[in-house]
Amino acid sequence: MPNPTEAKRIIEAALLASQEPLALPDLKRLFDDQIGTDTLRRLLDELREEWSGRAVELVNVASGWRFQTKPEFQPFVERLNPDKPPRYSRAVMETLAIIAYRQPVTRGDIEDIRGVTVSAQIIQALESRGWIDIVGHRDTPGRPALYATTKTFLDDLGLRSLEELPPLEEIAKTLELPPAPAQPAANEPTSPVAAAGAE
């Protein structure tokens, strides 16, 4: 088994080489599971501290650990890749906000809240981005699909769990949404992402 300094360098190399966040089980495989979860977390915390003064930081998101550019340096990095990420319409962003804060919800729930029909293109845009997914079906006539956000959604926002989303009141001011109810109805399963916390 490598000493702690070597282990940190191995973790650092794996995280820098990876295109996706690495969860604790992935990182444990680097050491043939010879390093325990607590030790691994301590090494990650030490590594995060070592990188704290740099332009890149080690962060823990919903899918695991990754290195990312600090927000203050992002505008400079974006100059190297002038292709802008897709811009989404207000309707798409309102739909995403409703799903994020009210999940799991059906298309009918979204339409009731927004007061307008939700087009298939809006749902497809969010699904193709990997931000929402069907997590079940409501036990009502027609068994409508229940939508919830994904770990990709949280990863793209740099969050570990839905609890880290800003309060709905702040979003509602922008999108003019009514406040969310305290709990989903008893017949609605909770989102697997809602329960996802840090590894």
PDB file of C-alpha atoms in Angstrom:
ATOM      1  CA  MET A   1       0.000   0.000   0.000  1.00  0.00           C
ATOM      2  CA  PRO A   2       1.407   3.449  -0.874  1.00  0.00           C
ATOM      3  CA  ASN A   3       2.218   5.956   1.834  1.00  0.00           C
ATOM      4  CA  PRO A   4      -0.198   8.916   2.237  1.00  0.00           C
ATOM      5  CA  THR A   5       1.848  11.243   0.008  1.00  0.00           C
ATOM      6  CA  GLU A   6       2.007   8.686  -2.795  1.00  0.00           C
ATOM      7  CA  ALA A   7      -1.694   7.879  -2.357  1.00  0.00           C
ATOM      8  CA  LYS A   8      -2.591  11.570  -2.769  1.00  0.00           C
ATOM      9  CA  ARG A   9      -0.508  11.769  -5.956  1.00  0.00           C
ATOM     10  CA  ILE A  10      -2.283   8.685  -7.327  1.00  0.00           C
ATOM     11  CA  ILE A  11      -5.694  10.204  -6.513  1.00  0.00           C
ATOM     12  CA  GLU A  12      -4.612  13.523  -8.013  1.00  0.00           C
ATOM     13  CA  ALA A  13      -3.478  11.834 -11.243  1.00  0.00           C
ATOM     14  CA  ALA A  14      -6.719   9.860 -11.561  1.00  0.00           C
ATOM     15  CA  LEU A  15      -8.896  12.927 -10.971  1.00  0.00           C
ATOM     16  CA  LEU A  16      -6.930  15.073 -13.412  1.00  0.00           C
ATOM     17  CA  ALA A  17      -7.095  12.362 -16.077  1.00  0.00           C
ATOM     18  CA  SER A  18     -10.807  11.687 -15.678  1.00  0.00           C
ATOM     19  CA  GLN A  19     -13.431  13.367 -17.848  1.00  0.00           C
ATOM     20  CA  GLU A  20     -16.120  12.687 -15.216  1.00  0.00           C
ATOM     21  CA  PRO A  21     -16.300  13.024 -11.430  1.00  0.00           C
ATOM     22  CA  LEU A  22     -14.985   9.966  -9.583  1.00  0.00           C
ATOM     23  CA  ALA A  23     -16.994   8.516  -6.709  1.00  0.00           C
ATOM     24  CA  LEU A  24     -15.349   7.028  -3.621  1.00  0.00           C
ATOM     25  CA  PRO A  25     -15.791   3.424  -4.842  1.00  0.00           C
ATOM     26  CA  ASP A  26     -13.957   4.364  -8.067  1.00  0.00           C
ATOM     27  CA  LEU A  27     -11.116   5.940  -6.117  1.00  0.00           C
ATOM     28  CA  LYS A  28     -10.896   2.958  -3.756  1.00  0.00           C
ATOM     29  CA  ARG A  29     -10.318   0.704  -6.779  1.00  0.00           C
ATOM     30  CA  LEU A  30      -7.106   2.624  -7.426  1.00  0.00           C
ATOM     31  CA  PHE A  31      -5.733   0.911  -4.322  1.00  0.00           C
ATOM     32  CA  ASP A  32      -7.447  -2.495  -4.715  1.00  0.00           C
ATOM     33  CA  ASP A  33      -9.753  -1.469  -1.845  1.00  0.00           C
ATOM     34  CA  GLN A  34      -6.805  -1.461   0.590  1.00  0.00           C
ATOM     35  CA  ILE A  35      -7.618   2.094   1.697  1.00  0.00           C
ATOM     36  CA  GLY A  36     -10.733   2.633   3.806  1.00  0.00           C
ATOM     37  CA  THR A  37     -13.408   5.223   3.083  1.00  0.00           C
ATOM     38  CA  ASP A  38     -12.443   7.425   6.051  1.00  0.00           C
ATOM     39  CA  THR A  39      -8.775   7.450   5.008  1.00  0.00           C
ATOM     40  CA  LEU A  40      -9.755   8.227   1.439  1.00  0.00           C
ATOM     41  CA  ARG A  41     -11.922  11.147   2.549  1.00  0.00           C
ATOM     42  CA  ARG A  42      -9.067  12.485   4.681  1.00  0.00           C
ATOM     43  CA  LEU A  43      -6.666  12.248   1.723  1.00  0.00           C
ATOM     44  CA  LEU A  44      -9.190  14.045  -0.520  1.00  0.00           C
ATOM     45  CA  ASP A  45      -9.606  16.809   2.071  1.00  0.00           C
ATOM     46  CA  GLU A  46      -5.816  17.196   2.275  1.00  0.00           C
ATOM     47  CA  LEU A  47      -5.576  17.278  -1.509  1.00  0.00           C
ATOM     48  CA  ARG A  48      -8.348  19.892  -1.660  1.00  0.00           C
ATOM     49  CA  GLU A  49      -6.418  22.015   0.846  1.00  0.00           C
ATOM     50  CA  GLU A  50      -3.176  21.662  -1.163  1.00  0.00           C
ATOM     51  CA  TRP A  51      -4.969  22.999  -4.269  1.00  0.00           C
ATOM     52  CA  SER A  52      -6.800  25.798  -2.423  1.00  0.00           C
ATOM     53  CA  GLY A  53      -4.494  28.601  -3.565  1.00  0.00           C
ATOM     54  CA  ARG A  54      -4.564  27.662  -7.251  1.00  0.00           C
ATOM     55  CA  ALA A  55      -6.838  28.539 -10.169  1.00  0.00           C
ATOM     56  CA  VAL A  56      -8.221  24.996 -10.144  1.00  0.00           C
ATOM     57  CA  GLU A  57     -10.020  23.496  -7.150  1.00  0.00           C
ATOM     58  CA  LEU A  58     -10.989  20.014  -6.026  1.00  0.00           C
ATOM     59  CA  VAL A  59     -14.735  19.809  -5.403  1.00  0.00           C
ATOM     60  CA  ASN A  60     -17.195  17.170  -4.287  1.00  0.00           C
ATOM     61  CA  VAL A  61     -20.319  17.053  -6.504  1.00  0.00           C
ATOM     62  CA  ALA A  62     -23.250  14.638  -6.712  1.00  0.00           C
ATOM     63  CA  SER A  63     -21.385  12.041  -8.807  1.00  0.00           C
ATOM     64  CA  GLY A  64     -18.104  12.235  -6.901  1.00  0.00           C
ATOM     65  CA  TRP A  65     -14.912  14.298  -6.856  1.00  0.00           C
ATOM     66  CA  ARG A  66     -13.473  16.389  -9.687  1.00  0.00           C
ATOM     67  CA  PHE A  67     -11.083  19.218 -10.420  1.00  0.00           C
ATOM     68  CA  GLN A  68     -12.651  22.332 -11.910  1.00  0.00           C
ATOM     69  CA  THR A  69     -11.655  25.878 -12.736  1.00  0.00           C
ATOM     70  CA  LYS A  70     -12.503  28.367  -9.997  1.00  0.00           C
ATOM     71  CA  PRO A  71     -15.410  30.636 -11.013  1.00  0.00           C
ATOM     72  CA  GLU A  72     -13.275  33.786 -11.153  1.00  0.00           C
ATOM     73  CA  PHE A  73     -11.048  32.235 -13.833  1.00  0.00           C
ATOM     74  CA  GLN A  74     -13.838  30.716 -15.922  1.00  0.00           C
ATOM     75  CA  PRO A  75     -14.326  33.798 -18.194  1.00  0.00           C
ATOM     76  CA  PHE A  76     -10.652  33.600 -19.243  1.00  0.00           C
ATOM     77  CA  VAL A  77     -10.785  29.873 -19.929  1.00  0.00           C
ATOM     78  CA  GLU A  78     -13.947  30.331 -22.007  1.00  0.00           C
ATOM     79  CA  ARG A  79     -11.994  32.578 -24.403  1.00  0.00           C
ATOM     80  CA  LEU A  80     -10.107  29.480 -25.557  1.00  0.00           C
ATOM     81  CA  ASN A  81     -13.375  27.849 -26.576  1.00  0.00           C
ATOM     82  CA  PRO A  82     -15.568  30.543 -28.118  1.00  0.00           C
ATOM     83  CA  ASP A  83     -18.413  28.085 -28.777  1.00  0.00           C
ATOM     84  CA  LYS A  84     -21.091  29.150 -26.360  1.00  0.00           C
ATOM     85  CA  PRO A  85     -23.047  26.486 -24.499  1.00  0.00           C
ATOM     86  CA  PRO A  86     -26.663  26.218 -25.626  1.00  0.00           C
ATOM     87  CA  ARG A  87     -28.949  28.923 -24.340  1.00  0.00           C
ATOM     88  CA  TYR A  88     -32.311  27.786 -23.108  1.00  0.00           C
ATOM     89  CA  SER A  89     -35.607  29.613 -23.380  1.00  0.00           C
ATOM     90  CA  ARG A  90     -37.449  30.972 -20.379  1.00  0.00           C
ATOM     91  CA  ALA A  91     -39.997  28.141 -20.794  1.00  0.00           C
ATOM     92  CA  VAL A  92     -37.243  25.506 -20.563  1.00  0.00           C
ATOM     93  CA  MET A  93     -35.702  27.153 -17.496  1.00  0.00           C
ATOM     94  CA  GLU A  94     -39.095  27.544 -15.774  1.00  0.00           C
ATOM     95  CA  THR A  95     -39.834  23.872 -16.428  1.00  0.00           C
ATOM     96  CA  LEU A  96     -36.430  22.864 -15.053  1.00  0.00           C
ATOM     97  CA  ALA A  97     -36.964  24.992 -11.931  1.00  0.00           C
ATOM     98  CA  ILE A  98     -40.378  23.421 -11.314  1.00  0.00           C
ATOM     99  CA  ILE A  99     -38.930  19.928 -11.659  1.00  0.00           C
ATOM    100  CA  ALA A 100     -35.942  20.739  -9.436  1.00  0.00           C
ATOM    101  CA  TYR A 101     -38.007  22.231  -6.612  1.00  0.00           C
ATOM    102  CA  ARG A 102     -41.183  20.152  -6.803  1.00  0.00           C
ATOM    103  CA  GLN A 103     -39.877  16.755  -7.891  1.00  0.00           C
ATOM    104  CA  PRO A 104     -41.108  14.277  -8.701  1.00  0.00           C
ATOM    105  CA  VAL A 105     -43.693  15.957 -10.947  1.00  0.00           C
ATOM    106  CA  THR A 106     -45.741  15.025 -13.984  1.00  0.00           C
ATOM    107  CA  ARG A 107     -46.091  17.070 -17.134  1.00  0.00           C
ATOM    108  CA  GLY A 108     -49.610  17.927 -15.934  1.00  0.00           C
ATOM    109  CA  ASP A 109     -48.206  19.286 -12.642  1.00  0.00           C
ATOM    110  CA  ILE A 110     -45.800  21.485 -14.581  1.00  0.00           C
ATOM    111  CA  GLU A 111     -48.618  22.745 -16.811  1.00  0.00           C
ATOM    112  CA  ASP A 112     -50.791  23.519 -13.756  1.00  0.00           C
ATOM    113  CA  ILE A 113     -47.982  25.567 -12.200  1.00  0.00           C
ATOM    114  CA  ARG A 114     -46.918  27.355 -15.398  1.00  0.00           C
ATOM    115  CA  GLY A 115     -50.478  27.823 -16.651  1.00  0.00           C
ATOM    116  CA  VAL A 116     -49.509  26.803 -20.190  1.00  0.00           C
ATOM    117  CA  THR A 117     -48.975  23.581 -22.106  1.00  0.00           C
ATOM    118  CA  VAL A 118     -45.490  22.073 -21.832  1.00  0.00           C
ATOM    119  CA  SER A 119     -44.302  21.103 -25.286  1.00  0.00           C
ATOM    120  CA  ALA A 120     -42.571  17.793 -25.915  1.00  0.00           C
ATOM    121  CA  GLN A 121     -39.531  19.758 -27.159  1.00  0.00           C
ATOM    122  CA  ILE A 122     -39.034  21.309 -23.696  1.00  0.00           C
ATOM    123  CA  ILE A 123     -38.982  17.912 -21.993  1.00  0.00           C
ATOM    124  CA  GLN A 124     -36.749  16.507 -24.758  1.00  0.00           C
ATOM    125  CA  ALA A 125     -34.296  19.408 -24.384  1.00  0.00           C
ATOM    126  CA  LEU A 126     -33.944  18.738 -20.655  1.00  0.00           C
ATOM    127  CA  GLU A 127     -33.693  14.963 -21.131  1.00  0.00           C
ATOM    128  CA  SER A 128     -31.104  15.255 -23.914  1.00  0.00           C
ATOM    129  CA  ARG A 129     -29.010  17.544 -21.698  1.00  0.00           C
ATOM    130  CA  GLY A 130     -29.170  14.841 -19.053  1.00  0.00           C
ATOM    131  CA  TRP A 131     -30.757  17.141 -16.478  1.00  0.00           C
ATOM    132  CA  ILE A 132     -34.048  15.278 -15.967  1.00  0.00           C
ATOM    133  CA  ASP A 133     -35.212  11.698 -16.175  1.00  0.00           C
ATOM    134  CA  ILE A 134     -38.344   9.635 -15.584  1.00  0.00           C
ATOM    135  CA  VAL A 135     -38.192   8.177 -12.067  1.00  0.00           C
ATOM    136  CA  GLY A 136     -41.566   6.443 -11.992  1.00  0.00           C
ATOM    137  CA  HIS A 137     -45.232   6.822 -12.854  1.00  0.00           C
ATOM    138  CA  ARG A 138     -48.041   8.316 -10.800  1.00  0.00           C
ATOM    139  CA  ASP A 139     -50.665   5.799  -9.759  1.00  0.00           C
ATOM    140  CA  THR A 140     -53.527   7.643 -11.481  1.00  0.00           C
ATOM    141  CA  PRO A 141     -55.417   7.023 -14.738  1.00  0.00           C
ATOM    142  CA  GLY A 142     -52.983   7.104 -17.649  1.00  0.00           C
ATOM    143  CA  ARG A 143     -50.027   6.528 -15.276  1.00  0.00           C
ATOM    144  CA  PRO A 144     -48.249   9.779 -16.214  1.00  0.00           C
ATOM    145  CA  ALA A 145     -44.463   9.842 -16.010  1.00  0.00           C
ATOM    146  CA  LEU A 146     -42.858  11.424 -12.948  1.00  0.00           C
ATOM    147  CA  TYR A 147     -39.846  13.607 -13.723  1.00  0.00           C
ATOM    148  CA  ALA A 148     -36.942  14.425 -11.417  1.00  0.00           C
ATOM    149  CA  THR A 149     -33.508  15.957 -11.818  1.00  0.00           C
ATOM    150  CA  THR A 150     -30.393  13.816 -12.243  1.00  0.00           C
ATOM    151  CA  LYS A 151     -26.911  13.724 -10.800  1.00  0.00           C
ATOM    152  CA  THR A 152     -25.740  15.320 -14.060  1.00  0.00           C
ATOM    153  CA  PHE A 153     -27.928  18.344 -13.247  1.00  0.00           C
ATOM    154  CA  LEU A 154     -26.301  18.623  -9.824  1.00  0.00           C
ATOM    155  CA  ASP A 155     -22.815  18.058 -11.258  1.00  0.00           C
ATOM    156  CA  ASP A 156     -23.333  20.801 -13.856  1.00  0.00           C
ATOM    157  CA  LEU A 157     -24.332  23.192 -11.073  1.00  0.00           C
ATOM    158  CA  GLY A 158     -21.409  22.061  -8.900  1.00  0.00           C
ATOM    159  CA  LEU A 159     -23.737  20.762  -6.171  1.00  0.00           C
ATOM    160  CA  ARG A 160     -23.647  17.598  -4.069  1.00  0.00           C
ATOM    161  CA  SER A 161     -27.393  17.462  -3.343  1.00  0.00           C
ATOM    162  CA  LEU A 162     -30.656  19.301  -3.950  1.00  0.00           C
ATOM    163  CA  GLU A 163     -30.388  20.775  -0.459  1.00  0.00           C
ATOM    164  CA  GLU A 164     -27.622  23.023  -1.825  1.00  0.00           C
ATOM    165  CA  LEU A 165     -29.973  24.674  -4.345  1.00  0.00           C
ATOM    166  CA  PRO A 166     -30.715  28.314  -3.495  1.00  0.00           C
ATOM    167  CA  PRO A 167     -34.028  28.861  -1.687  1.00  0.00           C
ATOM    168  CA  LEU A 168     -37.028  28.637  -4.003  1.00  0.00           C
ATOM    169  CA  GLU A 169     -38.055  32.148  -2.993  1.00  0.00           C
ATOM    170  CA  GLU A 170     -34.949  33.525  -4.757  1.00  0.00           C
ATOM    171  CA  ILE A 171     -35.709  31.562  -7.923  1.00  0.00           C
ATOM    172  CA  ALA A 172     -39.429  32.375  -7.713  1.00  0.00           C
ATOM    173  CA  LYS A 173     -38.624  36.110  -7.832  1.00  0.00           C
ATOM    174  CA  THR A 174     -36.938  35.562 -11.179  1.00  0.00           C
ATOM    175  CA  LEU A 175     -39.353  33.020 -12.630  1.00  0.00           C
ATOM    176  CA  GLU A 176     -42.532  34.135 -10.823  1.00  0.00           C
ATOM    177  CA  LEU A 177     -43.248  30.676  -9.371  1.00  0.00           C
ATOM    178  CA  PRO A 178     -45.453  30.052  -6.326  1.00  0.00           C
ATOM    179  CA  PRO A 179     -43.659  28.588  -3.268  1.00  0.00           C
ATOM    180  CA  ALA A 180     -43.236  24.808  -3.134  1.00  0.00           C
ATOM    181  CA  PRO A 181     -45.341  22.596  -0.846  1.00  0.00           C
ATOM    182  CA  ALA A 182     -43.567  21.123   2.170  1.00  0.00           C
ATOM    183  CA  GLN A 183     -43.756  17.442   1.119  1.00  0.00           C
ATOM    184  CA  PRO A 184     -44.767  15.459  -1.998  1.00  0.00           C
ATOM    185  CA  ALA A 185     -48.051  13.558  -1.882  1.00  0.00           C
ATOM    186  CA  ALA A 186     -47.905  10.186  -0.152  1.00  0.00           C
ATOM    187  CA  ASN A 187     -48.357   8.247  -3.420  1.00  0.00           C
ATOM    188  CA  GLU A 188     -45.364   9.934  -5.052  1.00  0.00           C
ATOM    189  CA  PRO A 189     -41.934   8.345  -4.600  1.00  0.00           C
ATOM    190  CA  THR A 190     -39.148  10.656  -3.591  1.00  0.00           C
ATOM    191  CA  SER A 191     -36.470  11.296  -6.176  1.00  0.00           C
ATOM    192  CA  PRO A 192     -33.355   9.154  -5.919  1.00  0.00           C
ATOM    193  CA  VAL A 193     -31.371  12.321  -6.579  1.00  0.00           C
ATOM    194  CA  ALA A 194     -33.082  14.143  -3.722  1.00  0.00           C
ATOM    195  CA  ALA A 195     -31.627  11.612  -1.366  1.00  0.00           C
ATOM    196  CA  ALA A 196     -28.222  11.680  -3.005  1.00  0.00           C
ATOM    197  CA  GLY A 197     -25.701  13.313  -0.765  1.00  0.00           C
ATOM    198  CA  ALA A 198     -21.960  13.488  -0.754  1.00  0.00           C
ATOM    199  CA  GLU A 199     -20.147  10.200  -0.937  1.00  0.00           C
TER     200      GLU A 199
END
